[in-house]
Coordinates of C-alpha atoms and ligand atoms in Angstrom, one line a residue:
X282 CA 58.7 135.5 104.1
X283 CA 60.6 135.9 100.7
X284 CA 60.7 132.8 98.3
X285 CA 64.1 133.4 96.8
X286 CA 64.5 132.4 92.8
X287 CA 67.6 130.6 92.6
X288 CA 70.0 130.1 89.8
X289 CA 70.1 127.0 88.8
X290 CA 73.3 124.7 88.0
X291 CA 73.9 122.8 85.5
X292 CA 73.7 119.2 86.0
X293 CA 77.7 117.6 87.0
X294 CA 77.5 115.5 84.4
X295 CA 77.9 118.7 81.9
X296 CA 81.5 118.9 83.6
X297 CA 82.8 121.9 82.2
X298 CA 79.8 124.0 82.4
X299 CA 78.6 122.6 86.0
X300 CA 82.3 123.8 87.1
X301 CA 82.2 127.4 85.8
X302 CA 78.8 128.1 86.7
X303 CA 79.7 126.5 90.4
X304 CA 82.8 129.2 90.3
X305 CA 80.3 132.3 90.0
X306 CA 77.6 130.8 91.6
X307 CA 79.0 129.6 95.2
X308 CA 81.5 132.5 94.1
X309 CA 84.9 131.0 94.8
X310 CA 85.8 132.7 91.5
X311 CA 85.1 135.7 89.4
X312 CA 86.5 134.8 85.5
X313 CA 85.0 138.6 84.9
X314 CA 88.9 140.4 85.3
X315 CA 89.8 141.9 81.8
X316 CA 93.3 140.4 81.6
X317 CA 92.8 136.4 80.1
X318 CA 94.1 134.0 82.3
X319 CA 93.8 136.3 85.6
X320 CA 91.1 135.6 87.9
X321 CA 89.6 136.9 91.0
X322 CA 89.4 135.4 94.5
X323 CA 86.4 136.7 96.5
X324 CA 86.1 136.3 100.2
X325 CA 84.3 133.2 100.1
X326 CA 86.6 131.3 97.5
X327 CA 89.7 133.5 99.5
X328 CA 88.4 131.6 102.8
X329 CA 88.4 128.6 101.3
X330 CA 91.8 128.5 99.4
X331 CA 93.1 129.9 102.9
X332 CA 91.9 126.6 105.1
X333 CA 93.2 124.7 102.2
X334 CA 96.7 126.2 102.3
X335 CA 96.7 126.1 105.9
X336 CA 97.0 122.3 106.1
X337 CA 99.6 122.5 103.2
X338 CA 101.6 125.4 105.8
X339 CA 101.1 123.0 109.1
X340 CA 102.2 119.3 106.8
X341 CA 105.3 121.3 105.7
X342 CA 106.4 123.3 108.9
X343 CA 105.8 119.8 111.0
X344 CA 108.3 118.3 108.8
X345 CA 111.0 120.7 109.3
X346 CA 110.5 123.2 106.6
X347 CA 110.6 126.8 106.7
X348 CA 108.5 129.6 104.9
X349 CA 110.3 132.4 103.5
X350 CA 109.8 135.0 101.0
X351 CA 112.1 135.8 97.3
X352 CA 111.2 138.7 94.7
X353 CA 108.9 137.9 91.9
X354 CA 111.6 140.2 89.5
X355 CA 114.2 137.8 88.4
X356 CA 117.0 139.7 86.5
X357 CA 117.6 138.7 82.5
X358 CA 121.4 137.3 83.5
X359 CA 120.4 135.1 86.0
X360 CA 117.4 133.8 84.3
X361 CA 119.1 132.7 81.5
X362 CA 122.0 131.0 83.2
X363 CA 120.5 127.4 82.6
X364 CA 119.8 126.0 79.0
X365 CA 117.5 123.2 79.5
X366 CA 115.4 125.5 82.4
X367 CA 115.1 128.6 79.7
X368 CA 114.2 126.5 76.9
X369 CA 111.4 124.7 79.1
X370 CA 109.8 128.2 80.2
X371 CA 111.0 130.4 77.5
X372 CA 108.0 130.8 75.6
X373 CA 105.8 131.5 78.7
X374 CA 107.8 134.2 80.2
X375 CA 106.7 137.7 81.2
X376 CA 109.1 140.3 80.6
X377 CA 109.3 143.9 82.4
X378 CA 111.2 146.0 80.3
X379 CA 110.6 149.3 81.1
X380 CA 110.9 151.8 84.5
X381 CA 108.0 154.2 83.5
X382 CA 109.3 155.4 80.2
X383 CA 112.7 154.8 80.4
X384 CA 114.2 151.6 79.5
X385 CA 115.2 148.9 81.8
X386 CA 119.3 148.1 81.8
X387 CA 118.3 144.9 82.4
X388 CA 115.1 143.2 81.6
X389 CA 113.4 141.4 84.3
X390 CA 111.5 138.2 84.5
X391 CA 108.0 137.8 86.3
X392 CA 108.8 134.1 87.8
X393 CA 107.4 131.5 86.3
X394 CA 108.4 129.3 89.4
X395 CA 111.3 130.6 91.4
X396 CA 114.7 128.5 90.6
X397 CA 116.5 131.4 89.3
X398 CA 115.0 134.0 91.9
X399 CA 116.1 131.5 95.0
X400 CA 119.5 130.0 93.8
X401 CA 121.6 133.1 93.9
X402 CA 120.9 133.3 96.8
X403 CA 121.3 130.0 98.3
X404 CA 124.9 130.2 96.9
X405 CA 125.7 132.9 99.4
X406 CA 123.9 131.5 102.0
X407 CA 124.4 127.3 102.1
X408 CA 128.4 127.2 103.5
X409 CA 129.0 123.6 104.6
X410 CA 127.4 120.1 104.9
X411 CA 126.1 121.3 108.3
X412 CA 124.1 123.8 106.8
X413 CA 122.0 121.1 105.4
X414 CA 119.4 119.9 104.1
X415 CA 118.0 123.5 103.8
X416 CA 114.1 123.1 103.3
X417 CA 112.3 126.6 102.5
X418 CA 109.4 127.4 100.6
X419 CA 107.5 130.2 99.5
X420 CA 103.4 130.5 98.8
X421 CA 103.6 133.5 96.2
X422 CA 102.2 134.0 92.8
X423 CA 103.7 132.8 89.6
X424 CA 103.7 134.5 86.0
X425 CA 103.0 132.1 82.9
X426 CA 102.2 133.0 79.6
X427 CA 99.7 129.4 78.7
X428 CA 99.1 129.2 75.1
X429 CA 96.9 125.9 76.2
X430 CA 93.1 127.3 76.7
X431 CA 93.5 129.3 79.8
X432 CA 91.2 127.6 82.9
X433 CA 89.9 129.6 86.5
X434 CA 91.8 127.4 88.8
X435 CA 93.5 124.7 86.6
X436 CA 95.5 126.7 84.0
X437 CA 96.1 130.2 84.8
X438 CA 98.4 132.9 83.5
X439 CA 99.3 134.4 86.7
X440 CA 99.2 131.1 89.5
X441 CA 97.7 133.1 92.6
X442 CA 98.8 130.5 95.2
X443 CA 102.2 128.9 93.6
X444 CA 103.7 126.8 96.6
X445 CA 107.0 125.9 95.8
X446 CA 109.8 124.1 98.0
X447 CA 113.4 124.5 97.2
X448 CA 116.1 122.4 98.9
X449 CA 119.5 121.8 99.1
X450 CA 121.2 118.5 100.2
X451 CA 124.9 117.2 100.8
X452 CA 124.6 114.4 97.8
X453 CA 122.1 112.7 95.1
X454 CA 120.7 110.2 97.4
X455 CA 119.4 112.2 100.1
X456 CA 117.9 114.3 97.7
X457 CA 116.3 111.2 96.1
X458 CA 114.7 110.6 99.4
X459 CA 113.3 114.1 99.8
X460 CA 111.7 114.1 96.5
X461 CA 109.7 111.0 97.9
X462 CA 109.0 112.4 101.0
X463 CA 107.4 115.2 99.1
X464 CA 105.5 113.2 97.6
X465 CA 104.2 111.8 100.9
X466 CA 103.6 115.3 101.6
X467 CA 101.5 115.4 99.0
X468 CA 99.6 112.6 99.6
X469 CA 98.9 113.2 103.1
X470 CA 97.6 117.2 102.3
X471 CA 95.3 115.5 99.4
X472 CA 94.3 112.7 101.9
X473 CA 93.2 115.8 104.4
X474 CA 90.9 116.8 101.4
X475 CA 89.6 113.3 100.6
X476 CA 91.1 113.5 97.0
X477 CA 92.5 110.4 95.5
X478 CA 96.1 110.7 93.7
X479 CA 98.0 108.3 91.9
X480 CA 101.7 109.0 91.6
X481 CA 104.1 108.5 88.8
X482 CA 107.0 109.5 87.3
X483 CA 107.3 111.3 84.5
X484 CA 108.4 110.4 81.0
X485 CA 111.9 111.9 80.2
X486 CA 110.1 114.0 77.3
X487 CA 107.9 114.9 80.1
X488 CA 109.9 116.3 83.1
X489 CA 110.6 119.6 84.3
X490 CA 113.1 121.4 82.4
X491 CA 116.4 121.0 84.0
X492 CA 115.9 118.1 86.4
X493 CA 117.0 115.0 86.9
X494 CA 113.5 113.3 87.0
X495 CA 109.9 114.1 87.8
X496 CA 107.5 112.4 90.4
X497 CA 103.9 113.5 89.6
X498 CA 100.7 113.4 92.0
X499 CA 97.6 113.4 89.1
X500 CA 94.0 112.5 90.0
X501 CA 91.0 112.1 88.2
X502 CA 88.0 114.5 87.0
X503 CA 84.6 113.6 86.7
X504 CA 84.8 114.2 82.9
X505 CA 87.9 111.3 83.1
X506 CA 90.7 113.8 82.1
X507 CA 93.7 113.2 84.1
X508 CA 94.7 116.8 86.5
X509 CA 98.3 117.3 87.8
X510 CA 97.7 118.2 90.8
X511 CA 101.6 117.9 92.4
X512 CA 105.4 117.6 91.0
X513 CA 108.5 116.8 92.5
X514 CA 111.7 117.0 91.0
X515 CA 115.3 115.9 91.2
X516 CA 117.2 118.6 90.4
X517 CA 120.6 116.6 91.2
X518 CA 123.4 119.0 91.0
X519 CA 122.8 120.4 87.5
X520 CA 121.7 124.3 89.4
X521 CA 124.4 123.6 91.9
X522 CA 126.8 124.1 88.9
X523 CA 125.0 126.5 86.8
X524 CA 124.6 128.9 90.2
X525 CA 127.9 127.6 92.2
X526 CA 125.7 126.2 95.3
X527 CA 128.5 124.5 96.8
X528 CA 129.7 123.3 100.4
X529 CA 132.5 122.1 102.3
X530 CA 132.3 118.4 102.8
X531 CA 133.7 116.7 106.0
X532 CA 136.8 116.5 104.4
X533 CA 136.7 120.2 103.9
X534 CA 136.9 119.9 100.4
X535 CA 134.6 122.3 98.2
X536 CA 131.7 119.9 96.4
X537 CA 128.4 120.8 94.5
X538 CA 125.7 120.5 96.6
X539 CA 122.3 118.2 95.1
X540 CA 118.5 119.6 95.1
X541 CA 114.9 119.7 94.7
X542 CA 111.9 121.4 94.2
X543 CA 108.4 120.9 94.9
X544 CA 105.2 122.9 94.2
X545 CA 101.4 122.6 94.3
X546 CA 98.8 125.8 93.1
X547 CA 95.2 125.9 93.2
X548 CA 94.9 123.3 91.4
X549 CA 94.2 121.7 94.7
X550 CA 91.3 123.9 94.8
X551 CA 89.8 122.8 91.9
X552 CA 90.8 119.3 92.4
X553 CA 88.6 119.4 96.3
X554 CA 85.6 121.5 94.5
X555 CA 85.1 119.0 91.2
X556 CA 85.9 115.5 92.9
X557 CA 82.7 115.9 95.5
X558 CA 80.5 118.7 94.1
X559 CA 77.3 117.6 93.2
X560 CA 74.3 118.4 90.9
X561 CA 73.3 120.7 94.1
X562 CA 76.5 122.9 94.2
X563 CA 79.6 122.5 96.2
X564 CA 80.5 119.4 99.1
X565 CA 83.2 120.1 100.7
X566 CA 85.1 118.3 103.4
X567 CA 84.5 119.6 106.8
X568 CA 87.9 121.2 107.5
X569 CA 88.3 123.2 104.8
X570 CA 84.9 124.8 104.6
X571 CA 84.3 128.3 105.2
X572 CA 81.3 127.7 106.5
X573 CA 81.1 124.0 108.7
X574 CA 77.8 124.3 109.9
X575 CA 74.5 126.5 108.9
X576 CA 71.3 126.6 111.7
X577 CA 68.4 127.6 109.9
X578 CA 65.7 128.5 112.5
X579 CA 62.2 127.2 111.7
X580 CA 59.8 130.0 112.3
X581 CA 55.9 129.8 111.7
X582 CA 54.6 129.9 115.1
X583 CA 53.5 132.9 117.3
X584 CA 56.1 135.1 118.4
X585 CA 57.1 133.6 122.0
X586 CA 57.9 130.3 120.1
X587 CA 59.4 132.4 117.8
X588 CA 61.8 133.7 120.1
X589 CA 62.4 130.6 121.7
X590 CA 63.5 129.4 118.7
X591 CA 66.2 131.9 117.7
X592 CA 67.7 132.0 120.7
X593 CA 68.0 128.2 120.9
X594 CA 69.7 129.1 117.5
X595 CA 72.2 131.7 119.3
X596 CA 73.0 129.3 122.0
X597 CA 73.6 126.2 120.1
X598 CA 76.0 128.4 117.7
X599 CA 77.7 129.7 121.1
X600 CA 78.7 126.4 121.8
X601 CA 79.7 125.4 118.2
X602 CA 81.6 128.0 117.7
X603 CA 83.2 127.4 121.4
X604 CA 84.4 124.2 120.2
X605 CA 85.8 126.1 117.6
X606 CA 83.7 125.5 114.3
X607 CA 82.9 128.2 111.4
X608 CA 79.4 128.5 112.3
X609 CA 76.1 130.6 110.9
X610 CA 72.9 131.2 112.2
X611 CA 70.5 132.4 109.1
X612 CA 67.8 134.2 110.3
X613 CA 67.0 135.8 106.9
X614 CA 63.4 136.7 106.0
X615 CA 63.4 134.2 103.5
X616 CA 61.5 130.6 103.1
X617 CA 63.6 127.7 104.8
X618 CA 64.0 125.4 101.3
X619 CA 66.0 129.1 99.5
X620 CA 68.2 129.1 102.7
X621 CA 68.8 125.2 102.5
X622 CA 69.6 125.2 98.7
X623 CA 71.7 127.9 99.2
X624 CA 73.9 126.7 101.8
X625 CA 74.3 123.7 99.7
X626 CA 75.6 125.1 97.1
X627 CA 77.8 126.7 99.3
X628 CA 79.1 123.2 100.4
X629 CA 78.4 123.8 103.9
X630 CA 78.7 120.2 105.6
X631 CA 76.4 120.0 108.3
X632 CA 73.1 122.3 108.4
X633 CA 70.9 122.2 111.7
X634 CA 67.2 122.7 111.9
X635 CA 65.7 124.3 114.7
X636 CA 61.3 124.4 114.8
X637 CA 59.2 124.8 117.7
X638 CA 58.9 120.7 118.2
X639 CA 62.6 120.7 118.6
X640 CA 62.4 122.7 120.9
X641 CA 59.6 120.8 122.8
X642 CA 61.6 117.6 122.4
X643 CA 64.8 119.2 123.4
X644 CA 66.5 117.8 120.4
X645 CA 67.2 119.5 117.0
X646 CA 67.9 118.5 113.2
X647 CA 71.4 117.8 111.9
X648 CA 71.5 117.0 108.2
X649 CA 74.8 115.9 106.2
X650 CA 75.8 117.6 102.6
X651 CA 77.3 114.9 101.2
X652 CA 74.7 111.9 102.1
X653 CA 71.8 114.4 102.7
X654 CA 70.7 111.6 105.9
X655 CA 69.2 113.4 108.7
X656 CA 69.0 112.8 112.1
X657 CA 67.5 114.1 115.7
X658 CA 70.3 115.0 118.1
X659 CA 69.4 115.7 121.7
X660 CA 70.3 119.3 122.2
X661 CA 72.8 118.7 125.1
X662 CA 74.7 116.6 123.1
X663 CA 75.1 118.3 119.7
X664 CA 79.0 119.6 119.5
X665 CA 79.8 115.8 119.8
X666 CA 78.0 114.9 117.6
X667 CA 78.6 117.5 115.2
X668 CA 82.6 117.1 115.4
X669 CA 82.0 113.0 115.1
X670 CA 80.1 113.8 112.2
X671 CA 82.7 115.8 110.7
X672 CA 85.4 113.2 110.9
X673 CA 82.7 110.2 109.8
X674 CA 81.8 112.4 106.6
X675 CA 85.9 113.4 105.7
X676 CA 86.3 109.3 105.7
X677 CA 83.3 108.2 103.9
X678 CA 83.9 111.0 101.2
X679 CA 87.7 110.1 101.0
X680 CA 86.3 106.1 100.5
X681 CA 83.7 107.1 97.9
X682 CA 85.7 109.1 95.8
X683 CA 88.3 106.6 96.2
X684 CA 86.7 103.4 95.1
X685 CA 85.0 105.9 92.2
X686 CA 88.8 106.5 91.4
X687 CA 89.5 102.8 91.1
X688 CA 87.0 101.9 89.1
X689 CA 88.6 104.3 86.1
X690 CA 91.9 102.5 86.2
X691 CA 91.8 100.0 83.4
X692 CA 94.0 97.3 82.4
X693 CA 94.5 96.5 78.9
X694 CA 96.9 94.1 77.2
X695 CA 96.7 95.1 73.8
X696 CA 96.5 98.6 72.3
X697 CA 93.6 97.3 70.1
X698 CA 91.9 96.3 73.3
X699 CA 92.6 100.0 74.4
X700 CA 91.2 101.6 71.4
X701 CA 88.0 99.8 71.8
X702 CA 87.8 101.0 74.9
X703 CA 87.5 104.9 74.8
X704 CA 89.2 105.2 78.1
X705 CA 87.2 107.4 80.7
X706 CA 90.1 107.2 83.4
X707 CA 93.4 105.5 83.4
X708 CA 94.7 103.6 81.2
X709 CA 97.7 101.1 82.4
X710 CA 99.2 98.7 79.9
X711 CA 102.8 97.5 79.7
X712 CA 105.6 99.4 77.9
X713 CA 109.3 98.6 77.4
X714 CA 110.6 101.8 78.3
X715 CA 111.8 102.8 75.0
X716 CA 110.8 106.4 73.6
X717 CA 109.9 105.3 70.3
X718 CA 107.3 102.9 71.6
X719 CA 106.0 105.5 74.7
X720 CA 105.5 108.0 71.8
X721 CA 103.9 105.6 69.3
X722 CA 101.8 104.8 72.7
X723 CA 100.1 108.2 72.9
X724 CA 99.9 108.6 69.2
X725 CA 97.8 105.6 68.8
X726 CA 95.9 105.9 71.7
X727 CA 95.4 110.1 71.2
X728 CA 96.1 110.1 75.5
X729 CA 99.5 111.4 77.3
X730 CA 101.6 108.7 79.0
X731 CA 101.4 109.8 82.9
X732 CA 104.3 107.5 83.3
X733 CA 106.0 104.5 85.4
X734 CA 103.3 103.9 88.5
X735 CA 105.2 104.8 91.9
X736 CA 103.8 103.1 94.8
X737 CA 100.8 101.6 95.4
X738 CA 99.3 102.5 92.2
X739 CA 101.4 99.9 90.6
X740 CA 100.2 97.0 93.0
X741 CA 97.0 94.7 92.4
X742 CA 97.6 94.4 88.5
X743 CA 100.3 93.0 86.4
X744 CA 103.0 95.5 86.7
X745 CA 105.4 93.7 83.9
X746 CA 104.7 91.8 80.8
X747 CA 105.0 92.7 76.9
X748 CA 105.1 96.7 75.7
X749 CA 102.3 96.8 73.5
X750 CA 104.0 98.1 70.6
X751 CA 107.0 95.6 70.4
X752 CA 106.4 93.0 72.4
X753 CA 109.8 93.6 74.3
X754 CA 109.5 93.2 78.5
X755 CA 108.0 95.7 79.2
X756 CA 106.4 97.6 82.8
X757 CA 103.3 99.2 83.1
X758 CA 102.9 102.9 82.3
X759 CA 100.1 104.9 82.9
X760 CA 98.3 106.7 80.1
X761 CA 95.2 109.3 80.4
X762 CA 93.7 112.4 78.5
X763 CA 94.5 115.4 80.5
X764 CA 94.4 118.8 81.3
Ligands
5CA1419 N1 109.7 124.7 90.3 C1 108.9 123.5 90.1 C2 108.5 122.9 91.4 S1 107.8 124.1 92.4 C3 107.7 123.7 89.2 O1 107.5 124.8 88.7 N2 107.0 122.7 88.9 S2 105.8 122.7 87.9 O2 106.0 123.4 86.8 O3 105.4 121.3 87.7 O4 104.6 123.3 88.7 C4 104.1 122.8 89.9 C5 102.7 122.5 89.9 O5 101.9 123.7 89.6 C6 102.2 121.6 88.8 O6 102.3 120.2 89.2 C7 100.8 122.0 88.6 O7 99.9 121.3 89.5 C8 100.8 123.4 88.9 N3 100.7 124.3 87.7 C9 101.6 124.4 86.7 N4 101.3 125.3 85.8 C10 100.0 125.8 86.2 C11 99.1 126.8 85.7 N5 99.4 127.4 84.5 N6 98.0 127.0 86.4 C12 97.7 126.4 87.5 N7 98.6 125.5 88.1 C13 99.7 125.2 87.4
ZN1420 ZN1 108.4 98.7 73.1

């Protein structure tokens, strides 16, 4: 039997070098591709961004949108139709000027996000108030030139897995309400994943260029640097004008319509791997694994007990995977403890252990990722307990990662107080809404105002008092060092 030498990790509380040498390792990511800011998904990481996105697909269909698919060219005219939006993403775009050797007539865009590739469009196709609300969105990849220090997963030059909602409404208030009920979305898909968010919304010098306002979803790293993780924006009827998206109203008469747009990327990913990895590798939350549960067969005995073993391994996988579960049986030649450390690096939630006395007992071993607890479970009874142990371990991972969350949010009355102390988390103190104080905010405190709390992250604390630079009434704002 082989002893395997494994790699091993640096400890999680070296963040940044425990994430990248997770990537390779459990290989969700190869950072090897000669281009910086591209990336590789193999199959592993690929499966795993693909259950993620599936529960973004099924929140978003159930709520009436519908997936469709625009170019990534976006021609020169178009793109440059709207000031604020081209001076927000001019320094980041990719330009294709040339067919082979001969010149383009027109330069073309690789989208940065997908405004100017969908609104031409929507101007031919949304006719009258009964045509709306239109809700489409796209998973596609997105082209950004990042001077920031490029990031597998976080900051990227091309976003593999850019999900972005457009829609269309009759007027500013029903717009107003989808851009909160994306943000419920949101919270629901990062809920699925047992990731804490806090929402807020955006200062104006901190808003999506072109809209009306932004509503962020952030949460928190384990090296206490803020990662937005989800926007939504008001786009009120400022692209309606620029494109001519207009309708006929129930008075027939011809008025601009009001929009939004919404987008996540894989950032989600990397919000899922770093909030519950561990100093052994990867933990990941039951439905989105690749792999839910691992039997490792414990061979040392002659080779009838031997064979009863493995094919008490087959049959309990048959059932498991009958109940529908991602389920492997590794009957490598290799010593049990390589087999377990690999798996948990791999994240897998639940391994089984199946020896000779298991057998005898008619019982096996079911041990959890994230607690490492193990437990006997009579063989007859082991998909229920395996699919009540999913759901248990989804819960206590969301409530541990929560109350971790919670205890980085700190209230501070003065910036003084603040200074003193060297904020791992969130910072919330009170602010009067003027720029001049917001920006003399995040100069003195060196972190980036998050913004107005939406929601219950602005509950439990005092959410008005004086703004700590001029004493004015002020509301709380949130403040963080980020990515
Ligand atoms: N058109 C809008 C809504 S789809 C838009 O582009 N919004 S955005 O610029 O805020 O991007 C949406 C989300 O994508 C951000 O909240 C962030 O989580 C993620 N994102 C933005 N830039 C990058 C990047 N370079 N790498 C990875 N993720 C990114
Ligand atoms: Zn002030």
């Amino acid at each position: 039997m082989k002893n395997v030498q494994q790699p091993k990790l640096p400890p999680k509380s070296s963040f940044s070098e425990w994430y990248h040498e997770l990537l390779a390792a459990a290989e969700i990511m190869d950072i090897r591709y000669p281009v910086k800011g591209l990336y590789v998904w193999p199959p592993f990481g690929f499966a795993l961004r693909k259950n993620i996105y599936s529960i973004i697909r099924e929140l978003l269909d159930n709520d009436g949108h519908e997936e469709a698919l625009f170019p990534l060219l976006i021609p020169e005219n178009e793109f440059m139709k709207e000031a604020e939006h081209i001076k927000g993403f001019e320094d980041e775009v990719y330009w294709v000027t040339h067919g082979g050797v001969t010149p383009l007539e027109m330069k073309l865009a690789l989208r940065p996000t997908s405004e100017t590739a969908i609104y031409p469009m929507y101007k031919l196709w949304v006719r009258s108030h009964a045509d709306m609300p239109l809700k489409l969105y796209q998973i596609v990849n997105t082209f950004r030139y990042e001077t920031k220090h490029t990031r597998p997963l976080i900051r990227l030059r091309e976003i593999t897995s850019f999900k972005e909602a457009h829609t269309v409404h009759t007027d500013w208030d029903d717009a107003a309400k989808q851009v909160d009920r994306a943000i419920e979305l949101y919270q629901e898909f990062y809920r699925r994943i047992a990731v804490p968010t806090i929402v807020s919304k955006r200062p104006e010098w901190d808003k999506f260029p072109g809209a009306d306002y932004t509503l962020a979803v952030d949460t928190l790293m384990p090296d206490g640097r803020v990662l937005q993780i989800g926007t939504a924006h008001h786009l009120a009827d400022k692209f309606a004008k620029t494109f001519e998206i207009t309708y006929e109203d129930v008075d027939g008469e011809q008025v601009y319509a009001h929009q939004t747009c919404y987008g996540i990327s894989e950032r989600s990913v990397a919000a899922a791997i770093s909030v519950h990895g561990d100093d052994r590798g990867l933990v990941l939350p039951p439905e989105i694994a690749p792999v839910q549960v691992v039997i490792v067969p414990i061979i040392f005995g002659n080779r009838d007990s031997n064979e009863a073993v493995l094919s008490a391994c087959t049959s309990v996988r048959d059932v498991l995977t009958g109940h529908g579960l991602r389920v492997k049986v590794d009957d490598r030649d290799e010593h049990p403890g390589s087999k377990y450390y690999r798996w948990e690096l791999k994240g897998v939630p639940i391994r089984i252990e199946i020896g000779p006395r298991d057998i005898a007992g008619n019982s096996v071993v079911m041990v959890r990722r994230d607690t490492a607890v193990k437990q006997s479970v009579p063989i007859d009874r082991i998909a229920g307990e395996v699919l009540d142990c999913m759901d248990i371990m989804l819960a206590d991972m969301y409530t541990a990662a929560s109350q971790k969350f919670d205890s980085r949010i700190f209230d501070c009355e003065t910036l003084d107080e603040a200074l003193e102390l060297e904020v791992q988390g969130i910072l919330r103190v009170c602010w009067c809404q003027d720029p001049h104080c917001g920006h003399e905010i995040e100069e003195v405190t060196g972190l980036r105002m998050l913004g107005i709390p939406v929601g219950a992250a602005g509950s439990g604390v005092a959410t008005s008092g004086c703004c700590v630079v001029c004493g004015r009434d002020g509301v709380a704002t949130l403040m963080a060092r980020t990515y």
